[in-house]
PDB file of C-alpha atoms in Angstrom:
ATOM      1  CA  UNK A   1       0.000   0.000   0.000  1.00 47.00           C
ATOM      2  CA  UNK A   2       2.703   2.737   0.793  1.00 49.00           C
ATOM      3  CA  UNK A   3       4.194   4.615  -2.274  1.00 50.00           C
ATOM      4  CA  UNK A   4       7.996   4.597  -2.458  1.00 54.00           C
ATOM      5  CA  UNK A   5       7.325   8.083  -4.601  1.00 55.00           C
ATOM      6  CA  UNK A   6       7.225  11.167  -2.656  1.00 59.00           C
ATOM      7  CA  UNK A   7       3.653  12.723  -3.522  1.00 69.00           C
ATOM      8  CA  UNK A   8       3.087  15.804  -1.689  1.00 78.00           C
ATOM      9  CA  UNK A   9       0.036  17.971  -1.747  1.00 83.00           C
ATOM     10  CA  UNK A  10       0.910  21.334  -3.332  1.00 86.00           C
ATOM     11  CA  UNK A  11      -0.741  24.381  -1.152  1.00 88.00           C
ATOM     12  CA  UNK A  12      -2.973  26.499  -3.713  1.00 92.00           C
ATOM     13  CA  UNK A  13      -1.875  29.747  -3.713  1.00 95.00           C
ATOM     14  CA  UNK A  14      -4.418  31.848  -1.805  1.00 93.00           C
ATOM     15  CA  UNK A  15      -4.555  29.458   0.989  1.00 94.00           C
ATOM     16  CA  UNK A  16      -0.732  29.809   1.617  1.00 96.00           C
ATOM     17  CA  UNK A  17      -1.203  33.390   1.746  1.00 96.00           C
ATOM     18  CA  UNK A  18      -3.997  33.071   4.139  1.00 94.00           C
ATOM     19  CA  UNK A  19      -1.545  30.879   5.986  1.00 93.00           C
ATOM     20  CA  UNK A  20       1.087  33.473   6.052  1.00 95.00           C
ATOM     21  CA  UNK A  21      -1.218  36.341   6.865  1.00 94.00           C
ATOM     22  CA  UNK A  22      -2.359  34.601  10.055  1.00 92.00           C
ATOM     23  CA  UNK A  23       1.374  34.063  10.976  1.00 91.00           C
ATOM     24  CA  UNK A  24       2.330  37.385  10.468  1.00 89.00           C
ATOM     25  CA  UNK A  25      -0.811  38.796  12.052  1.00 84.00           C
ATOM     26  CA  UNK A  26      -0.399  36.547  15.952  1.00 83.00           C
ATOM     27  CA  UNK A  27       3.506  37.896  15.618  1.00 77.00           C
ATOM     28  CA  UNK A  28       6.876  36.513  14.600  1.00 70.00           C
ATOM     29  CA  UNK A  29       9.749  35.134  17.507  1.00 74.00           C
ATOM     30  CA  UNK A  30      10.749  38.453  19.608  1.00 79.00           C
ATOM     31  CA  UNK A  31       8.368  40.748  17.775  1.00 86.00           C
ATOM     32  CA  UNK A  32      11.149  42.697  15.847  1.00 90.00           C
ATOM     33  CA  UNK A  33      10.175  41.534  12.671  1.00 93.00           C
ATOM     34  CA  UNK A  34       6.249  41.780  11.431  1.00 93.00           C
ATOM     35  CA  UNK A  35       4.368  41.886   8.184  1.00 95.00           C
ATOM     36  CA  UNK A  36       0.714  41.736   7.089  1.00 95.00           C
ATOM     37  CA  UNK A  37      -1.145  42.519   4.405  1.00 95.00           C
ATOM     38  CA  UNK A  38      -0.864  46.182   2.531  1.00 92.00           C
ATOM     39  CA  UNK A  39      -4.397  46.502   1.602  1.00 91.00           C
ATOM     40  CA  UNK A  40      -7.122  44.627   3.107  1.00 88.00           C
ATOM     41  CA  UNK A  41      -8.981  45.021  -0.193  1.00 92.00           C
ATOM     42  CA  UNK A  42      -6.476  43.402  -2.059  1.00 92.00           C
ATOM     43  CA  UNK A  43      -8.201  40.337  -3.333  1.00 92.00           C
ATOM     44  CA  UNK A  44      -4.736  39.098  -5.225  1.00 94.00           C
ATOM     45  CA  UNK A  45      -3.014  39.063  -1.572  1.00 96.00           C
ATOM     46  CA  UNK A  46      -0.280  41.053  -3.619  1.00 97.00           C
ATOM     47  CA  UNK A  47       1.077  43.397  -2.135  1.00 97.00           C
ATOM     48  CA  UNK A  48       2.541  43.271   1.783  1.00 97.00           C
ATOM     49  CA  UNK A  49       4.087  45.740   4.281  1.00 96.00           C
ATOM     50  CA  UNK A  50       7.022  44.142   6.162  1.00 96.00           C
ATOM     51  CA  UNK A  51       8.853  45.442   9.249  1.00 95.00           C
ATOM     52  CA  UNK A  52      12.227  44.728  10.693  1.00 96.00           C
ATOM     53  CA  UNK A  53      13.940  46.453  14.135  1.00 95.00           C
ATOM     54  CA  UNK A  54      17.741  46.560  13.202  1.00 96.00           C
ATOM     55  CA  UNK A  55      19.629  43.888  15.754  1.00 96.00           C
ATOM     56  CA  UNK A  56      21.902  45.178  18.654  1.00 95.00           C
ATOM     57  CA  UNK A  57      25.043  45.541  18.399  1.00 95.00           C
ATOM     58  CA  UNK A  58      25.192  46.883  15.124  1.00 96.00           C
ATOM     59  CA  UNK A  59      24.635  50.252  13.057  1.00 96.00           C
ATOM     60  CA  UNK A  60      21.476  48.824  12.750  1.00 96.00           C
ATOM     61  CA  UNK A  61      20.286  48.861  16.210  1.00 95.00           C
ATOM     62  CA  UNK A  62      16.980  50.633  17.348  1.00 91.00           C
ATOM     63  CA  UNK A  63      16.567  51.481  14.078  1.00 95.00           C
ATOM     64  CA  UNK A  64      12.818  50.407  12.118  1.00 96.00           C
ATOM     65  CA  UNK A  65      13.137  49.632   8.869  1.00 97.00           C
ATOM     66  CA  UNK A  66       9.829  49.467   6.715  1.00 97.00           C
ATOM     67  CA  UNK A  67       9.538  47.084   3.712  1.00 97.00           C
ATOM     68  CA  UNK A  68       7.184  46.445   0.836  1.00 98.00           C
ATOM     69  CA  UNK A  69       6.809  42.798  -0.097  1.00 98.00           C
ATOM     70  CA  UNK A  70       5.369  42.260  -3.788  1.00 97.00           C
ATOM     71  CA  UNK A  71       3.513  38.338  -4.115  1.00 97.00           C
ATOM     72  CA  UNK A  72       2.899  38.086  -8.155  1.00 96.00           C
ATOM     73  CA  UNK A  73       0.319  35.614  -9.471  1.00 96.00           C
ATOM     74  CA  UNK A  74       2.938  33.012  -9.519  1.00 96.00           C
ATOM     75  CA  UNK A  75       3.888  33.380  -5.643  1.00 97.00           C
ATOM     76  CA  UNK A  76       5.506  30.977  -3.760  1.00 97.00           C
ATOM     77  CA  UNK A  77       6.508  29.383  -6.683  1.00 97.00           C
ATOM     78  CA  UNK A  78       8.109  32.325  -7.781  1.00 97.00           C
ATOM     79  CA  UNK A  79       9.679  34.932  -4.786  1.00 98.00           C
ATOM     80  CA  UNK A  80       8.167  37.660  -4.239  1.00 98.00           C
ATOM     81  CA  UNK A  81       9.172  41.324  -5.197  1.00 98.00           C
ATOM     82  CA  UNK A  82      11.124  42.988  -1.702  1.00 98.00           C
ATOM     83  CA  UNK A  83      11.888  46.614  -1.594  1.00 98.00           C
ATOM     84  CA  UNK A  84      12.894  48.311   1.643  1.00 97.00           C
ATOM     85  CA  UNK A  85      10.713  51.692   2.085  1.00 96.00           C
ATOM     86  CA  UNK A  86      13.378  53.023   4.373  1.00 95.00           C
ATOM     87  CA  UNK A  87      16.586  54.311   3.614  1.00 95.00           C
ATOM     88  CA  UNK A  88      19.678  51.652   4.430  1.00 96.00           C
ATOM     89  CA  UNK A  89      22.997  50.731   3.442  1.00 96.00           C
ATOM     90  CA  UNK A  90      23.683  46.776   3.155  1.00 97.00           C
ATOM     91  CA  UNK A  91      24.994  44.510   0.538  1.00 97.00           C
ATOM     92  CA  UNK A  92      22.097  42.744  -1.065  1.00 98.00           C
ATOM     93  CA  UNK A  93      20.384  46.170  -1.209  1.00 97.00           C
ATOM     94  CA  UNK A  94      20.472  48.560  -4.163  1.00 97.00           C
ATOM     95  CA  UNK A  95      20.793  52.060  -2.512  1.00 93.00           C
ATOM     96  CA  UNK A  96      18.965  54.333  -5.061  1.00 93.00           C
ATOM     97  CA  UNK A  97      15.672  52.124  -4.789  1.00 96.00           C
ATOM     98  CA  UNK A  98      15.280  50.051  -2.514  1.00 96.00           C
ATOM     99  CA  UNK A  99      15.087  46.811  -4.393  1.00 98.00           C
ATOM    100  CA  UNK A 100      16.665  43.647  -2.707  1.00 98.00           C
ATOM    101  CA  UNK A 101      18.661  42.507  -5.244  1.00 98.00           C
ATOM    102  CA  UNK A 102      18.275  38.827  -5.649  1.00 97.00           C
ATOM    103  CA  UNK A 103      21.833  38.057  -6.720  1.00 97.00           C
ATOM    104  CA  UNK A 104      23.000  39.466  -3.655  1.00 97.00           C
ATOM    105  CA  UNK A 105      20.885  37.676  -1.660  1.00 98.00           C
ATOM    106  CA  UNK A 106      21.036  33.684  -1.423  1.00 97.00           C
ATOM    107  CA  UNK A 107      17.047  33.057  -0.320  1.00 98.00           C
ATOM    108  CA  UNK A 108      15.679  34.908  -3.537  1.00 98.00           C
ATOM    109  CA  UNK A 109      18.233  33.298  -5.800  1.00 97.00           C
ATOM    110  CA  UNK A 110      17.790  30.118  -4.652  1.00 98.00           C
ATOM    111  CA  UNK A 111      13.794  30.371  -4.105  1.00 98.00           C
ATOM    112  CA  UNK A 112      12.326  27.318  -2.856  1.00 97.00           C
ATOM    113  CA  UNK A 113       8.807  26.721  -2.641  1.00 96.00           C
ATOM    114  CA  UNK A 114       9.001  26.549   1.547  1.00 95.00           C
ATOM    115  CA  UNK A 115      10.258  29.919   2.133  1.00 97.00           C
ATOM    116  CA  UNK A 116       7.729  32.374   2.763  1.00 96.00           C
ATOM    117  CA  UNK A 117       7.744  35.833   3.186  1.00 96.00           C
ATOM    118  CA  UNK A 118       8.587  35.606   7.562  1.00 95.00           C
ATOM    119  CA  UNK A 119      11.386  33.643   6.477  1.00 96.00           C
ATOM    120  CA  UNK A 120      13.025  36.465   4.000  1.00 97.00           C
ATOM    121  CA  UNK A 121      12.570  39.051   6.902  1.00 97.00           C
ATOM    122  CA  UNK A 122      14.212  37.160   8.996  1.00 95.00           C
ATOM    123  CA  UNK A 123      17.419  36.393   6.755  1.00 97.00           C
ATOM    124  CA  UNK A 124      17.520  40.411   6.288  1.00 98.00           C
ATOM    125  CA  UNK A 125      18.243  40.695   9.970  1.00 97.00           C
ATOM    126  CA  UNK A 126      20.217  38.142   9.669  1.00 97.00           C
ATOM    127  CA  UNK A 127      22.046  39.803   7.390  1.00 97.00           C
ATOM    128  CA  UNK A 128      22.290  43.178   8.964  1.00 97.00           C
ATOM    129  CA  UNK A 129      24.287  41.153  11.660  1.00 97.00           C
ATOM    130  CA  UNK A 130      26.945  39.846   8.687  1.00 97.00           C
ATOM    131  CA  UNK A 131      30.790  41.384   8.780  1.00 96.00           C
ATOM    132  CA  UNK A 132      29.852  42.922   5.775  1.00 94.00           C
ATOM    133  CA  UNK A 133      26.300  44.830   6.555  1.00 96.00           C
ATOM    134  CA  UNK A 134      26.925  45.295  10.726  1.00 94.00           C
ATOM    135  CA  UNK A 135      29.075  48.408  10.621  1.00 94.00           C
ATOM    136  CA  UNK A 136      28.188  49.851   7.640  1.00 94.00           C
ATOM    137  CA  UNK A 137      27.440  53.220   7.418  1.00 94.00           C
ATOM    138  CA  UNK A 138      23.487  54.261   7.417  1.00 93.00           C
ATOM    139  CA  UNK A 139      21.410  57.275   6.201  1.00 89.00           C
ATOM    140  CA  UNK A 140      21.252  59.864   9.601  1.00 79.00           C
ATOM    141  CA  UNK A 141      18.328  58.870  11.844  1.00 61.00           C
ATOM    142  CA  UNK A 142      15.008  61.000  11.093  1.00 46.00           C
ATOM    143  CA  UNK A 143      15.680  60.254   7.448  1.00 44.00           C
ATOM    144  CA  UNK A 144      12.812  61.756   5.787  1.00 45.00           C
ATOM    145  CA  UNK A 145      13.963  61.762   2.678  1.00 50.00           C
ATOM    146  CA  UNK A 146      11.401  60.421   0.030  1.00 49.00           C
ATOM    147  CA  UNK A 147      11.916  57.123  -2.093  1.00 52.00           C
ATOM    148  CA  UNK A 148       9.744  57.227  -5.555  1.00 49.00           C
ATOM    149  CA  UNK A 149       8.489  53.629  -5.752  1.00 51.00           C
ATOM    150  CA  UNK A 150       7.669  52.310  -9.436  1.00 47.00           C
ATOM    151  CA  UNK A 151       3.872  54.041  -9.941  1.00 47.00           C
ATOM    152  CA  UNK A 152       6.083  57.567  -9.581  1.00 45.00           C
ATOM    153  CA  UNK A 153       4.544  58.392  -6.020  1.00 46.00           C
ATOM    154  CA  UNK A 154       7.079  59.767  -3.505  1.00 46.00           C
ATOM    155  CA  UNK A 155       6.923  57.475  -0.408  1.00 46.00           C
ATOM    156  CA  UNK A 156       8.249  59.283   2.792  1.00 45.00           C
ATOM    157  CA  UNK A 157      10.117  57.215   6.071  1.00 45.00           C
ATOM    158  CA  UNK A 158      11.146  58.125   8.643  1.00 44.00           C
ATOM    159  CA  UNK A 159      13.302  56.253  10.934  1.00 47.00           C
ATOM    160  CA  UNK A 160      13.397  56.190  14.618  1.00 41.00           C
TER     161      UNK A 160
END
């Protein structure tokens, strides 16, 4: 009766991002990373707002860093689109716009299925923590400089 072939039920799409939206809603680990959904009337589940508090004992600590998290129609097959909304200065980041830049970054290069959208958040911090992000030096706090995001609007941050 048992199958030596691994069959395994693939998760439809909207259900995993149901999944992920009750995660991120009851809280993540130590609370200093968080994301939900942008816009509650987004029937798509596209588009995501992600926060991360910048770890201690590095440039990045006490700092709140705001993120946009873009799920396309062929999320989590595909990762999703992550652009940080605040200003910051770290490797796998392009520093005009935002965009985490995949090749920089292992866990969008190497996508799997698994990952979701907690799980990138999570490496970011991780990341901020790396010999190459920790001392790095970051925008001035009460950065309120704007970022234009891809429709043109001007998106203003500021970090505390």
């Amino acid at each position: 009766m048992g199958s030596e072939g691994s069959s395994r039920v693939v998760v439809p799409r909207n259900f995993r991002l149901l999944e992920e939206l009750e995660r991120g809603e009851k809280g993540i680990g130590d609370g200093t990373v968080s994301y939900g959904m942008d816009d509650a009337d987004d029937v798509y589940m596209q588009s995501w707002t992600g926060t991360i508090i910048g770890p201690p004992n590095t440039v990045h600590e006490g700092r709140i860093y705001q993120l946009k998290l873009f799920c396309g129609k062929e999320y989590p097959d595909q990762p999703p689109g992550v652009r940080f909304q605040s200003r910051i200065n770290m490797s796998c980041v392009n520093y005009e716009t935002g965009v985490v830049e995949p090749s920089h970054f292992p866990m969008l290069a190497d996508w799997k299925r698994e990952n979701t959208m907690e799980d990138i958040l999570m490496q970011l911090k991780k990341e901020m923590t790396s010999p190459q992000n920790r001392k790095l030096a970051q925008p001035s706090d009460g950065n309120e400089e704007g970022r234009v995001d891809q429709k043109g609007l001007v998106v203003k941050c500021c970090i505390m």
